[in-house]
Coordinates of N, CA and C in Angstrom, one line a residue:
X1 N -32.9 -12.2 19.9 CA -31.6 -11.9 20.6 C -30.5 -11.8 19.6
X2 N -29.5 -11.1 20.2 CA -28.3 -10.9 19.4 C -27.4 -12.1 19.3
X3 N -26.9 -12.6 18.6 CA -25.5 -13.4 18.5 C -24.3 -12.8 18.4
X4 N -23.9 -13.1 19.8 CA -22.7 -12.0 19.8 C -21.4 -12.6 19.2
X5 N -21.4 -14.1 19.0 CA -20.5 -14.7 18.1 C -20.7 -14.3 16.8
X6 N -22.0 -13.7 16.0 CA -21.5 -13.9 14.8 C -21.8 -12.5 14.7
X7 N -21.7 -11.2 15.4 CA -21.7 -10.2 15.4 C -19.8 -9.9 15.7
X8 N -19.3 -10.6 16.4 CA -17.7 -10.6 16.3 C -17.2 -10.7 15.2
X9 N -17.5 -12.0 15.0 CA -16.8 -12.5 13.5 C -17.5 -11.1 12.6
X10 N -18.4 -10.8 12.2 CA -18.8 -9.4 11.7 C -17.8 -8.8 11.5
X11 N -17.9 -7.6 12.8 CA -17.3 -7.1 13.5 C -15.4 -7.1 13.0
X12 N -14.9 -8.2 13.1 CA -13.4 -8.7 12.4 C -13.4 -8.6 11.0
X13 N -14.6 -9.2 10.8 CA -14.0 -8.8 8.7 C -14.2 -7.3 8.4
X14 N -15.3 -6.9 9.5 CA -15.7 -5.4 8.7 C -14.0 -4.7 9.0
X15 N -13.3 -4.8 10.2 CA -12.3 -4.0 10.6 C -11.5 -4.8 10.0
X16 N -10.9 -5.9 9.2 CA -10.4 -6.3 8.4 C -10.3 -5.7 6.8
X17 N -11.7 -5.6 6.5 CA -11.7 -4.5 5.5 C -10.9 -3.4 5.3
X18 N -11.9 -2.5 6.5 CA -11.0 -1.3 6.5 C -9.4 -1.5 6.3
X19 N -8.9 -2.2 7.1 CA -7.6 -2.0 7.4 C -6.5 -2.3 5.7
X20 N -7.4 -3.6 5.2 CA -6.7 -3.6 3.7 C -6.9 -2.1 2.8
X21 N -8.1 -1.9 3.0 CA -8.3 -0.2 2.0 C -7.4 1.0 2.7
X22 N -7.2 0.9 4.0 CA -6.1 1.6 4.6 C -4.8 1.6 3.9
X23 N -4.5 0.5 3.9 CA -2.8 -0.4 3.4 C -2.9 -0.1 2.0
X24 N -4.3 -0.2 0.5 CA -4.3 -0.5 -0.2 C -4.5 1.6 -0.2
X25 N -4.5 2.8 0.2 CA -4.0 3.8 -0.1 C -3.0 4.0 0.5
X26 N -2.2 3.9 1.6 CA -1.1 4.3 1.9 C 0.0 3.8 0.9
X27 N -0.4 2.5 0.3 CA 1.0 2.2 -0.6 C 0.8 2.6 -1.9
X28 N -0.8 3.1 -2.3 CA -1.3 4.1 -3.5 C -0.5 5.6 -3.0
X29 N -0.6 5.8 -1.9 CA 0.4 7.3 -2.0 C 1.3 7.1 -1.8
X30 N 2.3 6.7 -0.8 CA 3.4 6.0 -1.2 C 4.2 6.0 -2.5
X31 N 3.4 5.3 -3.0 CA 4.0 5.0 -4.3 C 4.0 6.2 -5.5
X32 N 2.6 7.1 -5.0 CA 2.5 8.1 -5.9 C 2.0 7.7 -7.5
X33 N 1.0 6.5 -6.9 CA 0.8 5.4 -8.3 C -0.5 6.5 -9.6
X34 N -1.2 7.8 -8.3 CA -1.8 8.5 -9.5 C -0.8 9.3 -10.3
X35 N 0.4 9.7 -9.6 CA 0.9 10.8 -11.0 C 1.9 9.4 -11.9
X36 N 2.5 8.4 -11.2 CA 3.2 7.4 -11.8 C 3.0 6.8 -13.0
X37 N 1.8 6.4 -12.6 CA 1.0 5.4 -13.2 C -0.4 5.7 -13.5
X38 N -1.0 7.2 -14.3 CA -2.3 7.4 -13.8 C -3.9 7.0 -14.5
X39 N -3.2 6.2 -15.6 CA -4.3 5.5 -16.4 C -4.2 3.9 -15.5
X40 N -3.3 3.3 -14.9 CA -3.1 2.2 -14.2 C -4.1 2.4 -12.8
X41 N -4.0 3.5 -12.0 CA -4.5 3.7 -10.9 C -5.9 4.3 -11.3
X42 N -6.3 4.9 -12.1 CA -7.6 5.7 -12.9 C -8.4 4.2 -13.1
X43 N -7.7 3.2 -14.1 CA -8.8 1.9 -14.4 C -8.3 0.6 -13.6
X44 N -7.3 0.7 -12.7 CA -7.7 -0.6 -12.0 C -7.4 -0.1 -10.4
X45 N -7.4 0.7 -10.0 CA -6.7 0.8 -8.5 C -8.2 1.7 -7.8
X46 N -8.7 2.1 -8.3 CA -9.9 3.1 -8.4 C -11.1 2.6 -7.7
X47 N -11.2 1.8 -8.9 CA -12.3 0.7 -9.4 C -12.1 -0.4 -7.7
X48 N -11.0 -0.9 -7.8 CA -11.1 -2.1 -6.7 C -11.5 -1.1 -5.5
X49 N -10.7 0.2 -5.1 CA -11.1 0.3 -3.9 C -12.5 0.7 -3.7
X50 N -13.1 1.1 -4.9 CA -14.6 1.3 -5.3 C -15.4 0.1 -4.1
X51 N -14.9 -1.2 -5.2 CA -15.6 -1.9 -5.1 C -15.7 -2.7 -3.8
X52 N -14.2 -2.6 -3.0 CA -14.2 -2.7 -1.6 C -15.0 -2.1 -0.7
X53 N -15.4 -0.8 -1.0 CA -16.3 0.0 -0.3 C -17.7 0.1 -0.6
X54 N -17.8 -0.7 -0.9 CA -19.4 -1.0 -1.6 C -19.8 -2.4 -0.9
X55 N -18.4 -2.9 -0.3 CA -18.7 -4.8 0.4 C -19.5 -4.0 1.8
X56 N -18.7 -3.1 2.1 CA -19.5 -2.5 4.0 C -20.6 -2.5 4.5
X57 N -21.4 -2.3 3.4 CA -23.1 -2.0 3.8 C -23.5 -3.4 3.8
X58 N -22.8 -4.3 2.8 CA -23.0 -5.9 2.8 C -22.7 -6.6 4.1
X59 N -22.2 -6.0 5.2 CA -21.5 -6.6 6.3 C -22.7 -6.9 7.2
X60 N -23.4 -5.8 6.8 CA -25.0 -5.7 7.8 C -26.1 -6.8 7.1
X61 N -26.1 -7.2 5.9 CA -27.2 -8.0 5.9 C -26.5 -9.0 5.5
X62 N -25.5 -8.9 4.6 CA -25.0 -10.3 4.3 C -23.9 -10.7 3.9
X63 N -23.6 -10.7 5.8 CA -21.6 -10.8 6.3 C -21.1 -11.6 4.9
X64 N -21.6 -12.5 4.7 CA -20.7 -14.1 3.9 C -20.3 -12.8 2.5
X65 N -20.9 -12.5 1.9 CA -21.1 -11.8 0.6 C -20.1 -10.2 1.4
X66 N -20.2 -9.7 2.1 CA -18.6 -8.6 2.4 C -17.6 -9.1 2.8
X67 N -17.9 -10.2 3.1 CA -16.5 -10.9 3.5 C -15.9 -11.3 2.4
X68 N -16.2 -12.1 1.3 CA -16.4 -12.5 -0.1 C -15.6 -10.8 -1.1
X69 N -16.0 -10.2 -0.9 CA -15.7 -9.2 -1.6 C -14.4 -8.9 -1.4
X70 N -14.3 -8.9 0.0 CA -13.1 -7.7 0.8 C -12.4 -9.0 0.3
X71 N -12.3 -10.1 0.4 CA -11.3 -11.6 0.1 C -10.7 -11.3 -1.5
X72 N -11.8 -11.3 -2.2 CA -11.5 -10.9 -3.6 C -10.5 -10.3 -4.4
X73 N -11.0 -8.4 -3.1 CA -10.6 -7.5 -3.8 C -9.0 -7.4 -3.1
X74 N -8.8 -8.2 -2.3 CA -7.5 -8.2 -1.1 C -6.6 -9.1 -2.5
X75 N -7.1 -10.3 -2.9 CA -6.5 -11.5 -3.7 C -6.3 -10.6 -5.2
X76 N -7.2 -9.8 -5.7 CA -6.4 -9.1 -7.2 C -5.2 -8.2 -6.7
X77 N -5.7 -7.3 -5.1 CA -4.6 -6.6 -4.9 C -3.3 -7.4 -4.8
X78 N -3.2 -8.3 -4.6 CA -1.8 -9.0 -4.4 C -1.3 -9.2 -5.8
X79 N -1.9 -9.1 -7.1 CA -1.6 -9.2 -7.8 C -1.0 -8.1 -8.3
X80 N -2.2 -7.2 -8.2 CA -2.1 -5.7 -8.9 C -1.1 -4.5 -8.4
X81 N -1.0 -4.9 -6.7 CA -0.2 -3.6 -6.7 C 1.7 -4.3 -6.3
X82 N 1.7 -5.4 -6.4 CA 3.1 -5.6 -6.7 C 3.5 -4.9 -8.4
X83 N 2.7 -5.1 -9.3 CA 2.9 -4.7 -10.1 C 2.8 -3.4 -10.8
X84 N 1.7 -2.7 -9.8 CA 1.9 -1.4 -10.2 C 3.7 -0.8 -9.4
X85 N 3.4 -1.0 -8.0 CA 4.6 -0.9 -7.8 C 6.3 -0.9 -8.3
X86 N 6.2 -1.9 -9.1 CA 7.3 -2.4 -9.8 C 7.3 -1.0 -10.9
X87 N 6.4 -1.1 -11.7 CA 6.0 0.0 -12.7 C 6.6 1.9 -12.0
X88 N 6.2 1.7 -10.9 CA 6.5 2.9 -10.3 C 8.3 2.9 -10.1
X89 N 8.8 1.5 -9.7 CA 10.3 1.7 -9.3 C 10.6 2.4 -10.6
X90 N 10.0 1.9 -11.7 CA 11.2 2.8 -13.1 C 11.5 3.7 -13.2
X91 N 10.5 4.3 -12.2 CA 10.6 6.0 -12.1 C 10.8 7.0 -10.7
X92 N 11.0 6.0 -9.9 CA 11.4 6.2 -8.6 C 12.4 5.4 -8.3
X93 N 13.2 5.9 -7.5 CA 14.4 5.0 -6.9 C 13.3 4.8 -5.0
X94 N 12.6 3.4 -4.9 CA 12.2 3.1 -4.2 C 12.7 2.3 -3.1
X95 N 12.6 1.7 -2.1 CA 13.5 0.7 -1.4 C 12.5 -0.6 -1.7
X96 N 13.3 -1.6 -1.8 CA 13.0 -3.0 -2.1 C 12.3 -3.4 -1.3
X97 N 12.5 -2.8 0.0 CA 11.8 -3.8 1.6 C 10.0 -3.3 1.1
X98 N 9.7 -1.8 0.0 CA 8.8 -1.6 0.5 C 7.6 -2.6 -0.4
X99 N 8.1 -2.9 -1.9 CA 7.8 -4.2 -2.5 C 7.5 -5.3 -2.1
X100 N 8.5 -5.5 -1.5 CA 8.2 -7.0 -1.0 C 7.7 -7.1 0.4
X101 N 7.3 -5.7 1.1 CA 6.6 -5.3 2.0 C 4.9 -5.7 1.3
X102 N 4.5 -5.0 0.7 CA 3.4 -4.5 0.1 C 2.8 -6.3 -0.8
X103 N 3.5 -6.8 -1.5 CA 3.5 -8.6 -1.6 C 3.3 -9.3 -0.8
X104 N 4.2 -9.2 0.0 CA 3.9 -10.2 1.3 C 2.5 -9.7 2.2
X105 N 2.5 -8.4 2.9 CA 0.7 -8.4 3.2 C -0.3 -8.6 2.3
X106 N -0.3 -8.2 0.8 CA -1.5 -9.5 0.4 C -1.0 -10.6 0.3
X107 N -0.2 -11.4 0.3 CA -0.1 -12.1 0.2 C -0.6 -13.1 1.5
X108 N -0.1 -12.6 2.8 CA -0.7 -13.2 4.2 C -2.2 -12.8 4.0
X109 N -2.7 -11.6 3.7 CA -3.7 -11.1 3.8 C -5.0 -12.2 3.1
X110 N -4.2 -12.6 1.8 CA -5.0 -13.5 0.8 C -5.3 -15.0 1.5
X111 N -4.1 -15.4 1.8 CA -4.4 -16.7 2.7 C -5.0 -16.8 3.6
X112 N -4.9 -15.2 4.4 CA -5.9 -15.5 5.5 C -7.5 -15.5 5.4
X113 N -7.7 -14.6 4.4 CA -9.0 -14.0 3.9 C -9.6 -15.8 3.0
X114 N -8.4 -16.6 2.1 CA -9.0 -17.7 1.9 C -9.3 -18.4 3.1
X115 N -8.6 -18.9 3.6 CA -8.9 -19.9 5.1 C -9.7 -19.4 5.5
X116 N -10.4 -18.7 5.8 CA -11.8 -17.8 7.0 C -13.0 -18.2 5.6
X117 N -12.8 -17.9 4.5 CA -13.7 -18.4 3.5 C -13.8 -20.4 3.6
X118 N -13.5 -20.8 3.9 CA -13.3 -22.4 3.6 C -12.3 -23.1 2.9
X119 N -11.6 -22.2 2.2 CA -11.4 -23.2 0.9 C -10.0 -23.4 1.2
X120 N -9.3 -23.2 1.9 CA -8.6 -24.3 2.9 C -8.1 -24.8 4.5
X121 N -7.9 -25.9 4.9 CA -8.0 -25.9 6.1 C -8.0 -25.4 7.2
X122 N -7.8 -24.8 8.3 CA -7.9 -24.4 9.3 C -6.7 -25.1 10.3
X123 N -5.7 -24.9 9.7 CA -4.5 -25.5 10.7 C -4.0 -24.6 11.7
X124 N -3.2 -25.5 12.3 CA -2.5 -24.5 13.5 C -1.5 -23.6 13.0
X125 N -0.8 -24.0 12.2 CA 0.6 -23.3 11.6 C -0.3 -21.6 10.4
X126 N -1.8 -21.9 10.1 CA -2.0 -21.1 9.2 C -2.7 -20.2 10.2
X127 N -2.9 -20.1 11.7 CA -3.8 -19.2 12.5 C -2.6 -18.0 12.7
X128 N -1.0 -17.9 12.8 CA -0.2 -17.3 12.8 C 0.0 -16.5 11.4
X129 N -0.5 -16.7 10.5 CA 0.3 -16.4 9.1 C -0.3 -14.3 9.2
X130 N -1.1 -14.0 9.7 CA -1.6 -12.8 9.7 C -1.0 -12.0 10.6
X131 N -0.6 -12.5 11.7 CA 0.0 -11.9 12.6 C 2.1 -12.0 12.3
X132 N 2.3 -13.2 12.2 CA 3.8 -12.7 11.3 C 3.6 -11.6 10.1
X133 N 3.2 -12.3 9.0 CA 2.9 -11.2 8.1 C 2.8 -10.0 8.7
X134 N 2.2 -9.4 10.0 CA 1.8 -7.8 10.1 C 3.3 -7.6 10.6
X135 N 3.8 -8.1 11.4 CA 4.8 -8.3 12.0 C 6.4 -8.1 10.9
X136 N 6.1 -8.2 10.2 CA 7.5 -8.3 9.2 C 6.8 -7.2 7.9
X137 N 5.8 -6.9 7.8 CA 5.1 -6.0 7.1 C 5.5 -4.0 7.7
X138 N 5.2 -4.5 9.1 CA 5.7 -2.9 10.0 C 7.1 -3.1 10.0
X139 N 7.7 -4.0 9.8 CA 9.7 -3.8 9.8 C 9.5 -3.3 8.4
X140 N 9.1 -4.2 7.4 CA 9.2 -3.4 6.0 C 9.3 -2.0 5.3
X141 N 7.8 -1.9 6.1 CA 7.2 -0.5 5.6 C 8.5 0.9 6.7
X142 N 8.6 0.5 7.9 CA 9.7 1.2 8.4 C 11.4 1.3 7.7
X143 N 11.7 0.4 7.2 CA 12.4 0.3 6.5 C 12.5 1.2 5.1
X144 N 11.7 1.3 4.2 CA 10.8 1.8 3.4 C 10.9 3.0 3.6
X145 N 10.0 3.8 4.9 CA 10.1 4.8 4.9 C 11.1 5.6 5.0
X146 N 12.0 4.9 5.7 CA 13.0 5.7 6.5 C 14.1 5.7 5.2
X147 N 14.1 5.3 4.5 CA 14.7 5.0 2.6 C 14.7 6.6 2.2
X148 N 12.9 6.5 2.3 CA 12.2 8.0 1.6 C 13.2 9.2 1.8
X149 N 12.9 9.0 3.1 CA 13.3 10.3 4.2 C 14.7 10.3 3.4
X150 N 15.6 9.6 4.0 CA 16.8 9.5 3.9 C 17.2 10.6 2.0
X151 N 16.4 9.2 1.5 CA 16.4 9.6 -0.1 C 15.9 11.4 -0.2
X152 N 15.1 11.5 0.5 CA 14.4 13.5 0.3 C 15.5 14.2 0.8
X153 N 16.2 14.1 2.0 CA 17.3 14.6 2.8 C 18.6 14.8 1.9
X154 N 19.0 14.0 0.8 CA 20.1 13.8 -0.1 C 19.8 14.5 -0.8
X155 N 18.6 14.9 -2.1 CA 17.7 15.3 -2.8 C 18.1 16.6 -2.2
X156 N 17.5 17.3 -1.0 CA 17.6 18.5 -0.5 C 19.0 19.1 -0.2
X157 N 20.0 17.9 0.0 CA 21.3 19.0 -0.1 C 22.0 18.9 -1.3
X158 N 21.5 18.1 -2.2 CA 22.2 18.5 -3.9 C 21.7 19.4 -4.5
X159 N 20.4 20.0 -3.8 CA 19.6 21.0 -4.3 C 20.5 22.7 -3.8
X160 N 20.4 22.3 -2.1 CA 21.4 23.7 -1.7 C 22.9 23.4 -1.8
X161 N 23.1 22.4 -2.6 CA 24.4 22.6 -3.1 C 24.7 23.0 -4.5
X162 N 23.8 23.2 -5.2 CA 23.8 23.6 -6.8 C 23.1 25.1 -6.6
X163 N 22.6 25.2 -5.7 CA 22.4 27.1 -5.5 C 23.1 27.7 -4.8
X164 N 24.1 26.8 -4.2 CA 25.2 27.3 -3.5 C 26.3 27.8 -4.9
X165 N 26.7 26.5 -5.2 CA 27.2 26.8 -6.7 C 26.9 28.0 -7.7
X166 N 25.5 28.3 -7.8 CA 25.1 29.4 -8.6 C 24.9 30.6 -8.1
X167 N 25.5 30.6 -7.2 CA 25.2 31.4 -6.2 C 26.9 32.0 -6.4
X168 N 27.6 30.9 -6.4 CA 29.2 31.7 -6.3 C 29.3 32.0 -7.6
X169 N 28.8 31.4 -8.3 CA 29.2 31.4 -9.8 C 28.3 33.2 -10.3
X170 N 27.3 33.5 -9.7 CA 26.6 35.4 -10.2 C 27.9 36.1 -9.2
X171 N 27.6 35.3 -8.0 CA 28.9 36.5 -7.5 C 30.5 36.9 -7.8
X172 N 30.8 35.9 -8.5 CA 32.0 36.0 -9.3 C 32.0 36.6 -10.5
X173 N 30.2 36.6 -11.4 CA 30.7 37.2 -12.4 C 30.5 38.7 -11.8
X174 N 29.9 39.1 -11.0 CA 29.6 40.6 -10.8 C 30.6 41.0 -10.4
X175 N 31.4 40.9 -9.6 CA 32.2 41.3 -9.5 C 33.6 41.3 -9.9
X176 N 33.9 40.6 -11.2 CA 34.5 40.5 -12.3 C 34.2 41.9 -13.1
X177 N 33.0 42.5 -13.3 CA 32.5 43.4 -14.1 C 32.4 44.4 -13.5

């Protein structure tokens, strides 16, 4: 017979998974970390989401060991893509919220993914920390984006304003001549 308790818990890390490899390419394009950064994203950003996708098949025979992986590869990401990120601001004018957007979900991600491993308590104040974290993570990333936009919209009228420019500037000389 099935256990449907430990087919849930399954079930939650495998869609747990996904959801970091989700987060862990949207802030990969986002950030634009392959043309940014592309020996950084080539040997370390590659590799992990590799290796997070290699935990899935482990979900089916041996949950502890995908769950273990996706924990792992969640805890270097918290390391790794604050700092690819940063690497990218030098060369992007980025919004801050989306940094400390992208830190703070691994970072709740990490604690949570530790706690569900054992290796620390199971309190009441830490059963919330995933759901604030998502919670101040979607204000972030909207914040963030709406930066982008804004920032591409500026970008596009300095653009039709310097062909506007060049634009008066042929028609003045031609008909000067």
């Amino acid at each position: 017979p099935l256990d449907w308790r430990l087919a849930g818990n399954a079930a939650a890390n495998l869609s747990g998974g996904v959801f970091v490899i989700c987060i862990l390419l949207f802030v990969s394009d986002f950030l634009g970390l392959a043309e940014v950064s592309p020996r950084s994203y080539r040997r370390l950003l590659r590799p992990l989401i590799g290796a997070m996708l290699i935990a899935f098949p482990l979900f089916l025979w041996r949950p502890w060991l995908g769950n273990t992986l996706i924990a792992l590869g969640t805890i270097i990401a918290t390391g790794l893509i604050p700092f690819l990120s940063w690497r990218a601001m030098g060369t992007q004018r980025l919004a801050l919220s989306f940094h400390l957007a992208a830190l703070l979900f691994f970072a709740c991600g990490s604690v949570h993914l530790v706690k569900r491993m054992g290796f620390i308590p199971d309190v009441p104040a830490l059963a919330l920390v995933l759901q604030i974290g998502s919670a101040l993570i979607v204000i972030a990333f909207s914040i963030a984006v709406l930066d982008r936009v804004r920032r591409i919209a500026e970008e596009n009228r300095e653009v039709q304003r310097r062909h506007a420019e060049q634009l008066e500037h042929d028609v003045a000389e031609r008909t000067v001549d």
